[in-house]
Coordinates of C-alpha atoms in Angstrom, one line a residue:
Chain K
M1 CA 31.5 147.8 -40.3
T2 CA 30.0 147.4 -43.8
D3 CA 29.7 151.2 -44.1
W4 CA 33.5 151.4 -43.5
L5 CA 34.1 148.6 -45.9
H6 CA 32.1 150.3 -48.7
R7 CA 33.1 153.9 -48.1
T8 CA 34.0 155.4 -51.5
I9 CA 37.6 156.0 -52.4
P10 CA 39.1 157.9 -55.3
A11 CA 38.9 155.7 -58.3
E12 CA 42.6 156.1 -59.0
R13 CA 43.4 154.2 -55.8
I14 CA 42.0 150.9 -56.9
A15 CA 43.4 151.4 -60.4
I16 CA 46.9 151.9 -59.0
A17 CA 46.5 148.7 -56.9
R18 CA 45.4 146.8 -60.0
I19 CA 48.2 148.1 -62.2
V20 CA 51.0 147.7 -59.6
I21 CA 49.9 144.3 -58.2
G22 CA 49.0 143.0 -61.7
A23 CA 52.3 144.2 -63.2
Y24 CA 54.3 142.8 -60.2
S25 CA 52.6 139.4 -60.2
T26 CA 52.9 139.1 -64.0
A27 CA 56.6 139.9 -63.9
Y28 CA 57.0 137.4 -61.1
L29 CA 55.5 134.7 -63.3
V30 CA 58.0 135.6 -66.1
A31 CA 60.9 135.6 -63.6
R32 CA 59.9 132.3 -62.2
A33 CA 58.9 130.6 -65.4
A34 CA 62.1 128.6 -66.0
S35 CA 62.4 127.5 -62.5
I36 CA 58.7 126.4 -62.3
A37 CA 59.0 124.5 -65.6
R38 CA 62.2 122.7 -64.3
L39 CA 60.2 121.3 -61.4
A40 CA 58.8 118.7 -63.8
D41 CA 62.3 117.2 -63.8
L42 CA 62.2 116.4 -60.1
P43 CA 61.3 112.8 -59.2
A44 CA 57.6 112.3 -58.8
S45 CA 58.2 111.0 -55.3
H46 CA 59.1 114.6 -54.2
W47 CA 55.6 115.8 -55.1
Q48 CA 53.9 117.0 -51.9
P49 CA 50.7 118.8 -53.0
V50 CA 49.4 121.8 -51.1
G51 CA 46.2 123.9 -51.6
V52 CA 44.5 123.4 -54.9
A53 CA 47.2 121.0 -56.1
H54 CA 45.5 118.3 -54.1
V55 CA 42.9 118.2 -56.9
L56 CA 45.4 118.1 -59.8
P57 CA 44.8 114.9 -61.7
G58 CA 47.8 112.6 -61.7
G59 CA 50.1 114.7 -59.6
P60 CA 53.0 116.6 -61.2
L61 CA 52.3 118.3 -64.5
D62 CA 54.2 117.8 -67.7
A63 CA 56.6 120.6 -68.5
G64 CA 54.7 121.4 -71.7
V65 CA 51.5 121.9 -69.7
V66 CA 53.4 124.1 -67.2
W67 CA 54.8 126.3 -70.0
S68 CA 51.4 126.6 -71.6
L69 CA 49.8 127.6 -68.4
M70 CA 52.6 130.1 -67.8
A71 CA 52.2 131.7 -71.2
L72 CA 48.5 132.0 -70.7
G73 CA 49.1 133.4 -67.2
V74 CA 51.5 136.1 -68.5
V75 CA 49.0 137.1 -71.3
A76 CA 46.1 137.2 -68.8
G77 CA 48.2 139.1 -66.3
T78 CA 49.2 141.7 -68.9
L79 CA 45.7 142.2 -70.0
F80 CA 44.5 142.4 -66.4
T81 CA 47.1 145.0 -65.6
L82 CA 46.1 147.0 -68.6
G83 CA 42.4 146.6 -67.6
W84 CA 41.1 144.8 -70.7
R85 CA 37.9 142.9 -70.2
L86 CA 38.5 142.9 -66.4
G87 CA 35.4 140.7 -65.8
L88 CA 37.2 138.0 -67.8
T89 CA 40.9 138.6 -67.4
G90 CA 40.8 139.2 -63.7
P91 CA 39.3 135.8 -62.7
L92 CA 41.4 134.0 -65.4
F93 CA 44.7 135.6 -64.2
G94 CA 43.7 135.0 -60.5
G95 CA 43.0 131.4 -61.2
L96 CA 46.2 130.8 -63.2
L97 CA 48.4 132.6 -60.7
L98 CA 46.9 130.5 -57.9
V99 CA 47.5 127.2 -59.8
L100 CA 51.0 128.0 -60.9
T101 CA 52.2 129.3 -57.5
T102 CA 50.5 126.4 -55.8
Y103 CA 52.4 124.0 -58.2
R104 CA 55.7 125.7 -57.3
N105 CA 54.9 125.3 -53.6
S106 CA 54.1 121.6 -53.9
W107 CA 57.6 120.2 -53.9
G108 CA 58.2 120.0 -50.2
Q109 CA 58.5 123.7 -49.4
V110 CA 56.0 126.4 -48.9
F111 CA 57.9 129.6 -49.6
H112 CA 55.6 132.2 -48.0
T113 CA 56.8 134.9 -50.3
E114 CA 53.9 134.4 -52.7
N115 CA 50.9 134.0 -50.3
L116 CA 50.0 137.7 -49.9
M117 CA 50.6 138.5 -53.6
V118 CA 48.2 135.7 -54.6
L119 CA 45.6 136.7 -52.0
H120 CA 45.6 140.3 -53.3
V121 CA 45.3 139.2 -56.9
L122 CA 42.3 136.9 -56.0
I123 CA 40.6 139.9 -54.3
L124 CA 41.2 142.1 -57.3
A125 CA 39.9 139.3 -59.6
A126 CA 36.8 139.0 -57.5
A127 CA 36.3 142.8 -57.7
G128 CA 35.8 142.3 -61.5
T129 CA 35.1 145.7 -63.2
A130 CA 35.3 147.6 -59.9
G131 CA 38.9 148.6 -60.8
A132 CA 38.1 149.6 -64.3
T133 CA 39.2 153.2 -64.0
A134 CA 42.4 153.9 -65.8
S135 CA 42.0 150.9 -68.0
L136 CA 41.6 149.8 -71.6
D137 CA 37.9 149.1 -70.7
A138 CA 37.4 152.6 -69.5
R139 CA 39.3 154.1 -72.4
R140 CA 37.2 152.1 -74.9
A141 CA 33.9 153.1 -73.2
G142 CA 35.1 156.7 -72.6
R143 CA 34.0 156.6 -69.0
W144 CA 36.0 157.9 -66.1
R145 CA 34.9 157.4 -62.6
R146 CA 35.8 159.8 -59.8
T147 CA 35.0 157.6 -56.9
V148 CA 34.3 153.9 -56.4
D149 CA 33.2 151.5 -53.7
G150 CA 36.4 150.9 -51.7
W151 CA 35.8 147.3 -50.6
P152 CA 38.5 145.7 -52.8
V153 CA 41.2 147.9 -51.4
R154 CA 40.0 147.5 -47.8
A155 CA 39.7 143.7 -48.2
M156 CA 43.3 143.6 -49.4
G157 CA 44.3 145.8 -46.4
I158 CA 42.5 143.5 -44.0
V159 CA 44.2 140.4 -45.5
T160 CA 47.6 142.0 -45.3
V161 CA 47.0 142.8 -41.6
I162 CA 45.8 139.3 -40.8
T163 CA 48.8 137.6 -42.4
Y164 CA 51.2 139.6 -40.1
V165 CA 49.1 138.9 -37.0
L166 CA 49.0 135.2 -37.9
A167 CA 52.8 135.1 -38.1
G168 CA 53.1 136.7 -34.6
V169 CA 50.4 134.5 -33.1
T170 CA 52.0 131.4 -34.6
K171 CA 55.4 132.2 -33.0
L172 CA 53.7 132.4 -29.6
R173 CA 51.5 129.3 -30.2
V174 CA 54.4 127.1 -31.4
A175 CA 57.3 128.2 -29.3
G176 CA 55.4 129.9 -26.4
G177 CA 56.8 132.9 -24.5
S178 CA 60.3 131.5 -24.9
W179 CA 60.4 132.9 -28.4
I180 CA 60.7 136.4 -26.8
D181 CA 64.0 135.6 -25.1
G182 CA 65.6 135.6 -28.6
D183 CA 67.5 132.3 -28.3
N184 CA 65.2 130.6 -30.8
L185 CA 65.6 133.5 -33.2
R186 CA 69.3 133.4 -32.8
H187 CA 69.5 129.7 -33.6
W188 CA 67.2 130.1 -36.6
I189 CA 69.3 132.9 -38.0
A190 CA 72.5 130.9 -37.5
Y191 CA 70.9 127.7 -38.9
D192 CA 69.5 129.4 -41.9
N193 CA 72.8 131.0 -42.8
L194 CA 74.7 127.7 -42.2
R195 CA 72.2 125.9 -44.4
K196 CA 72.7 128.4 -47.2
I197 CA 76.5 128.1 -47.0
E198 CA 76.4 124.3 -47.0
L199 CA 73.8 124.1 -49.8
G200 CA 75.6 126.5 -52.1
D201 CA 73.5 129.7 -51.8
L202 CA 74.2 133.3 -50.8
H203 CA 74.1 133.9 -47.1
A204 CA 74.0 137.0 -44.9
P205 CA 77.5 137.6 -43.3
L206 CA 76.0 140.1 -40.9
G207 CA 73.7 137.4 -39.5
G208 CA 76.6 135.0 -39.1
W209 CA 78.6 137.6 -37.2
L210 CA 75.7 138.7 -35.1
V211 CA 74.9 135.2 -33.7
Q212 CA 78.1 135.6 -31.7
H213 CA 76.3 138.3 -29.7
A214 CA 73.4 136.6 -27.9
W215 CA 72.1 139.8 -26.1
V216 CA 71.0 141.4 -29.4
F217 CA 68.3 138.8 -30.1
T218 CA 65.9 139.6 -27.3
P219 CA 65.2 143.2 -28.6
I220 CA 65.0 141.8 -32.2
A221 CA 62.5 139.2 -31.1
V222 CA 60.4 141.7 -29.2
A223 CA 60.4 144.1 -32.1
T224 CA 59.4 141.4 -34.5
L225 CA 56.4 140.5 -32.4
V226 CA 55.4 144.1 -31.9
V227 CA 55.4 144.7 -35.7
E228 CA 53.4 141.5 -36.4
L229 CA 50.9 141.6 -33.6
G230 CA 50.6 145.4 -33.9
A231 CA 49.5 145.2 -37.5
P232 CA 45.8 146.0 -36.9
I233 CA 46.7 149.6 -36.0
A234 CA 47.3 150.0 -39.7
L235 CA 43.5 149.9 -40.2
L236 CA 42.9 152.8 -37.8
S237 CA 43.9 155.6 -40.1
T238 CA 46.2 156.4 -43.1
S239 CA 48.8 158.0 -40.8
W240 CA 48.9 154.8 -38.6
A241 CA 49.0 152.7 -41.7
R242 CA 52.1 154.7 -43.0
R243 CA 53.9 154.3 -39.7
W244 CA 53.1 150.6 -39.4
A245 CA 54.0 149.9 -43.1
L246 CA 57.4 151.6 -42.5
A247 CA 58.0 149.5 -39.4
A248 CA 57.0 146.3 -41.3
W249 CA 59.2 147.3 -44.3
A250 CA 62.1 147.8 -41.9
F251 CA 61.5 144.4 -40.5
H252 CA 61.8 142.9 -43.9
V253 CA 65.0 144.8 -44.5
G254 CA 66.3 143.3 -41.3
V255 CA 65.4 139.8 -42.6
V256 CA 67.4 140.4 -45.7
A257 CA 70.4 141.7 -43.7
L258 CA 70.4 138.9 -41.2
M259 CA 69.2 135.9 -43.3
A260 CA 69.4 136.9 -46.9
I261 CA 65.8 136.1 -47.3
V262 CA 64.1 138.4 -49.7
F263 CA 60.4 139.0 -49.6
P264 CA 60.1 141.2 -52.7
Y265 CA 56.4 142.0 -52.3
P266 CA 56.7 143.8 -49.0
L267 CA 60.2 145.1 -49.7
L268 CA 59.0 146.9 -52.8
G269 CA 56.2 148.3 -50.7
I270 CA 53.5 146.6 -52.8
A271 CA 52.1 144.6 -49.8
Y272 CA 51.3 147.8 -48.1
L273 CA 49.8 149.7 -51.0
P274 CA 46.1 148.8 -50.1
L275 CA 46.6 150.4 -46.7
L276 CA 47.9 153.7 -48.0
D277 CA 46.3 156.6 -50.1
A278 CA 48.1 155.2 -53.1
E279 CA 47.0 158.0 -55.4
T280 CA 49.0 160.5 -53.3
L281 CA 52.2 158.6 -53.5
P282 CA 55.0 160.0 -55.6
G283 CA 54.6 159.0 -59.2
A284 CA 51.1 157.6 -58.7
R285 CA 49.4 160.1 -61.1
R286 CA 52.1 159.5 -63.7
L287 CA 51.6 155.8 -63.4
I288 CA 47.9 155.9 -64.3
A289 CA 48.1 158.8 -66.7
W290 CA 48.8 156.5 -69.7
L291 CA 45.6 154.6 -69.2
G292 CA 43.5 157.4 -67.5
P293 CA 41.8 160.4 -68.9
T294 CA 43.8 162.9 -70.8
E295 CA 44.1 166.6 -69.9
L296 CA 41.6 167.3 -72.6
D297 CA 39.2 164.8 -71.1
L298 CA 39.6 166.4 -67.7
R299 CA 38.9 169.9 -69.1
T300 CA 35.9 168.9 -71.2
T301 CA 32.8 170.7 -70.0
P302 CA 30.4 167.9 -69.1
Q303 CA 27.3 167.9 -71.1
S304 CA 26.5 164.6 -69.5
V305 CA 27.9 163.7 -66.1
E306 CA 28.5 160.0 -65.6
V307 CA 27.8 158.9 -62.1
A308 CA 29.3 155.8 -60.7
L309 CA 26.7 153.3 -59.7
G310 CA 28.5 150.3 -58.3
G311 CA 30.3 148.7 -61.2
S312 CA 28.5 150.6 -64.0
L313 CA 28.3 154.2 -65.1
R314 CA 25.2 155.8 -66.5
P315 CA 24.7 159.2 -68.0
Q316 CA 22.2 159.9 -65.3
V317 CA 22.4 163.7 -64.8
R318 CA 22.6 166.0 -67.7
G319 CA 23.8 169.6 -67.5
L320 CA 24.8 169.3 -63.9
P321 CA 26.7 172.4 -62.9
A322 CA 30.3 172.0 -62.0
S323 CA 29.6 173.1 -58.4
A324 CA 27.4 170.1 -58.0
R325 CA 30.3 167.7 -58.7
E326 CA 32.2 166.0 -55.9
P327 CA 34.7 168.5 -54.7
G328 CA 38.4 167.7 -54.6
V329 CA 38.3 164.6 -56.7
P330 CA 39.9 165.3 -60.1
G331 CA 38.7 162.2 -62.1
A332 CA 36.5 164.0 -64.6
E333 CA 33.9 162.9 -67.0
R334 CA 34.1 162.4 -70.7
P335 CA 31.2 162.6 -73.0
R336 CA 30.2 159.3 -74.6
R337 CA 31.5 158.9 -78.2
Chain G
M1 CA 15.6 151.2 -59.5
I2 CA 17.6 148.7 -61.5
A3 CA 20.7 150.7 -60.8
A4 CA 19.9 150.6 -57.0
I5 CA 19.5 146.8 -57.1
A6 CA 22.8 146.4 -59.0
R7 CA 24.6 148.6 -56.5
F8 CA 23.1 146.6 -53.6
D9 CA 24.1 143.3 -55.2
R10 CA 27.7 144.6 -55.8
R11 CA 27.8 145.7 -52.2
R12 CA 26.7 142.3 -51.0
W13 CA 29.2 140.7 -53.2
G14 CA 32.0 142.9 -51.9
T15 CA 31.0 142.2 -48.3
A16 CA 30.8 138.4 -49.0
V17 CA 34.2 138.3 -50.7
T18 CA 35.8 140.4 -47.9
V19 CA 34.3 138.2 -45.1
A20 CA 35.1 135.0 -46.9
M21 CA 38.7 136.0 -47.5
A22 CA 39.2 137.3 -44.0
L23 CA 37.8 134.0 -42.5
A24 CA 39.8 131.8 -44.8
V25 CA 43.1 133.7 -44.1
S26 CA 42.3 133.7 -40.3
A27 CA 41.4 130.0 -40.2
P28 CA 44.9 128.9 -39.1
L29 CA 44.3 130.7 -35.8
I30 CA 41.9 128.0 -34.7
G31 CA 43.7 125.1 -36.5
P32 CA 46.7 123.2 -35.3
A33 CA 49.7 125.3 -34.3
G34 CA 52.1 125.6 -37.2
Y35 CA 49.6 124.8 -39.9
D36 CA 51.1 125.4 -43.3
D37 CA 49.5 125.4 -46.7
F38 CA 49.2 127.7 -49.7
P39 CA 48.0 130.4 -50.1
V40 CA 46.5 130.1 -46.6
S41 CA 49.2 129.6 -43.9
S42 CA 49.9 130.4 -40.3
Y43 CA 53.4 131.4 -41.4
P44 CA 55.2 129.0 -39.1
M45 CA 58.7 129.7 -40.4
F46 CA 61.2 130.3 -37.6
S47 CA 58.5 129.6 -35.0
R48 CA 59.4 126.0 -34.2
E49 CA 61.8 125.6 -31.3
L50 CA 65.3 125.0 -32.8
R51 CA 68.1 123.5 -30.8
R52 CA 71.6 124.8 -31.1
T53 CA 72.8 121.5 -32.5
V54 CA 71.1 120.5 -35.8
D55 CA 71.4 117.8 -38.4
L56 CA 71.7 118.9 -42.1
A57 CA 71.2 116.5 -44.9
H58 CA 73.1 117.7 -48.0
V59 CA 75.1 116.6 -51.0
V60 CA 78.8 117.3 -51.4
G61 CA 81.3 116.7 -54.1
R62 CA 84.8 115.4 -53.6
T63 CA 87.8 116.1 -55.8
G64 CA 90.6 113.7 -56.6
T65 CA 92.7 115.3 -53.8
G66 CA 90.0 114.7 -51.3
E67 CA 88.8 118.3 -51.1
E68 CA 85.1 118.7 -50.5
R69 CA 83.0 121.1 -52.5
V70 CA 79.6 122.5 -51.8
L71 CA 77.3 121.9 -54.8
P72 CA 74.8 124.4 -56.2
P73 CA 71.1 123.7 -55.8
E74 CA 70.7 123.6 -59.6
L75 CA 72.3 120.1 -59.5
L76 CA 69.3 119.0 -57.5
G77 CA 66.9 120.3 -60.1
T78 CA 66.0 123.6 -58.6
D79 CA 67.5 127.1 -58.1
E80 CA 65.8 127.3 -54.7
V81 CA 68.1 126.3 -51.9
I82 CA 65.3 125.3 -49.6
Q83 CA 63.7 123.2 -52.2
A84 CA 67.1 121.5 -52.8
Y85 CA 67.3 120.8 -49.1
E86 CA 63.9 119.3 -49.1
T87 CA 64.8 117.2 -52.1
V88 CA 67.8 115.7 -50.2
R89 CA 65.8 115.3 -47.0
T90 CA 63.0 113.5 -48.9
A91 CA 65.6 111.2 -50.5
V92 CA 67.2 110.4 -47.1
A93 CA 63.8 109.6 -45.6
G94 CA 62.9 107.6 -48.7
G95 CA 65.7 105.1 -48.3
A96 CA 68.4 103.4 -50.5
A97 CA 66.6 103.5 -53.9
M98 CA 65.8 107.2 -53.7
L99 CA 69.3 108.0 -52.4
D100 CA 70.9 106.1 -55.3
E101 CA 68.7 107.9 -57.8
L102 CA 69.6 111.3 -56.3
C103 CA 73.3 110.6 -56.1
T104 CA 73.5 109.3 -59.7
S105 CA 71.5 112.2 -61.0
V106 CA 73.8 114.7 -59.3
A107 CA 76.9 112.9 -60.4
E108 CA 75.8 113.0 -64.0
H109 CA 75.7 116.8 -64.0
A110 CA 78.6 117.5 -61.6
E111 CA 81.6 119.5 -62.7
A112 CA 84.5 117.4 -64.2
E113 CA 86.9 118.1 -61.4
L114 CA 84.7 116.1 -59.0
V115 CA 85.4 112.4 -58.7
E116 CA 82.6 111.3 -56.4
I117 CA 79.4 112.6 -54.9
L118 CA 78.3 111.9 -51.3
V119 CA 74.9 112.3 -49.7
V120 CA 75.5 112.9 -46.0
T121 CA 73.9 114.2 -42.9
D122 CA 76.2 116.5 -40.9
T123 CA 75.6 117.6 -37.3
F124 CA 76.5 121.2 -36.6
D125 CA 76.5 123.5 -33.6
V126 CA 74.9 126.4 -35.4
V127 CA 76.5 129.2 -33.3
D128 CA 80.0 127.7 -33.1
Y129 CA 79.9 127.2 -36.9
F130 CA 80.3 130.9 -37.3
G131 CA 82.9 131.2 -34.5
D132 CA 85.1 128.2 -34.4
G133 CA 85.3 127.1 -38.0
R134 CA 82.8 125.3 -40.2
S135 CA 83.5 121.7 -39.5
P136 CA 80.6 119.4 -38.5
I137 CA 80.5 117.7 -35.1
A138 CA 79.5 114.4 -36.7
R139 CA 78.7 112.9 -40.1
V140 CA 76.6 110.1 -41.3
E141 CA 77.3 109.1 -44.9
H142 CA 74.2 107.7 -46.7
V143 CA 75.6 106.9 -50.1
R144 CA 78.4 107.8 -52.4
C145 CA 78.7 107.4 -56.1
A146 CA 81.4 108.1 -58.8
T147 CA 81.0 110.8 -61.3
P148 CA 81.3 110.0 -65.0
S149 CA 84.7 111.7 -65.1
Q150 CA 85.9 109.3 -62.5
G151 CA 84.6 106.5 -64.7
E152 CA 86.5 107.7 -67.7
V153 CA 89.7 108.0 -65.6
A154 CA 89.2 104.5 -64.4

């Protein structure tokens, strides 16, 4: 088990995860900033703390404090995405993101659209400098790793899978086998759309139309449970991960079509990134090129080959012939400056 | 030697973080059904058994001609419709003082065309709503208050 967890992966994979998840969650904070700050205007009696908000002194935060935390979070998130002082900016951003999203969820409604994003960032934060390839840290030090310990990416994959399994198990625990007959799902889709109409929000006309056709909901309910409870197959291999991710993505597209509920993190595919060979995805190389080694770096004949040793790199082997380098992994070395 | 120790420690750290996260995220499996928190949750949305007939607490505006208007969630201090819904529900559960506070707050920011604000609980058949028109089966009115524009007219 631990061998599987720590099996090395191309360094670009974790760098892509850091850049994409970091950029997304930072942009998310920016997009939500005004709405989070406005929460301070709600009556204090509506404050229902969840998670770490239980330990916030004095309940709801002043709007000025929220804006300050937000600004700090955006700066930390940007630096984390760029890979500057990852040992510092990772934990700082992870902590601020946790606090701010927890605050947002502490007003009577847990949104569930942020849970996985926060969990992934916390894992990347705990990984510290492990994701330092294609980063300002690596550029400053002139070090490029070819492979790294794959635990952060696998931990994120495991957490992704667990969250889907939990959602499936909860349906069976709460509603029992009756959830499968589709009636409950039909009522929820109808109710959710009705509620949106009556509360002045966009609804899904397709969902409103479909609730008139009861028979459709049994296959939809079964398919939902198959995707959720079947999530562990994504850990078997990359090809299974691709198939499951596609099915889960289609499930979220269905949720948008029938309920106008947007889970942007999975809909953009970011939730599934840790399960895939991210470095092989279209555009992945281009994405990290601006922080990674240049063509010149890659062509440089290594007088000193830097070998990844956990989180640090040491000029351990000098004059190692090219044939002795790890085959098929392009991340090359760059001499120290 | 030092490098080997560093690598071993990083390995142990990675294993510990992975196990801790997996256990924390899985914890709702052995907790009460429907456990909900943040960021650890059992994701209970749409799991609870829902009857076809439901009550919905919400706020509506009424024009001078008696026409009812749906109000945007921003009038309840949020752009999230579910949060707006929870705000109304909390006020209904909280009693007269909270209802008055909510109604007055909405009325102060309502569009000029509205003359009064009502906080109500409507009962709907969720399926028929999309087939036979959008009228509620029943209504309980909790509170109503005049908007500032109505005050000016008066």
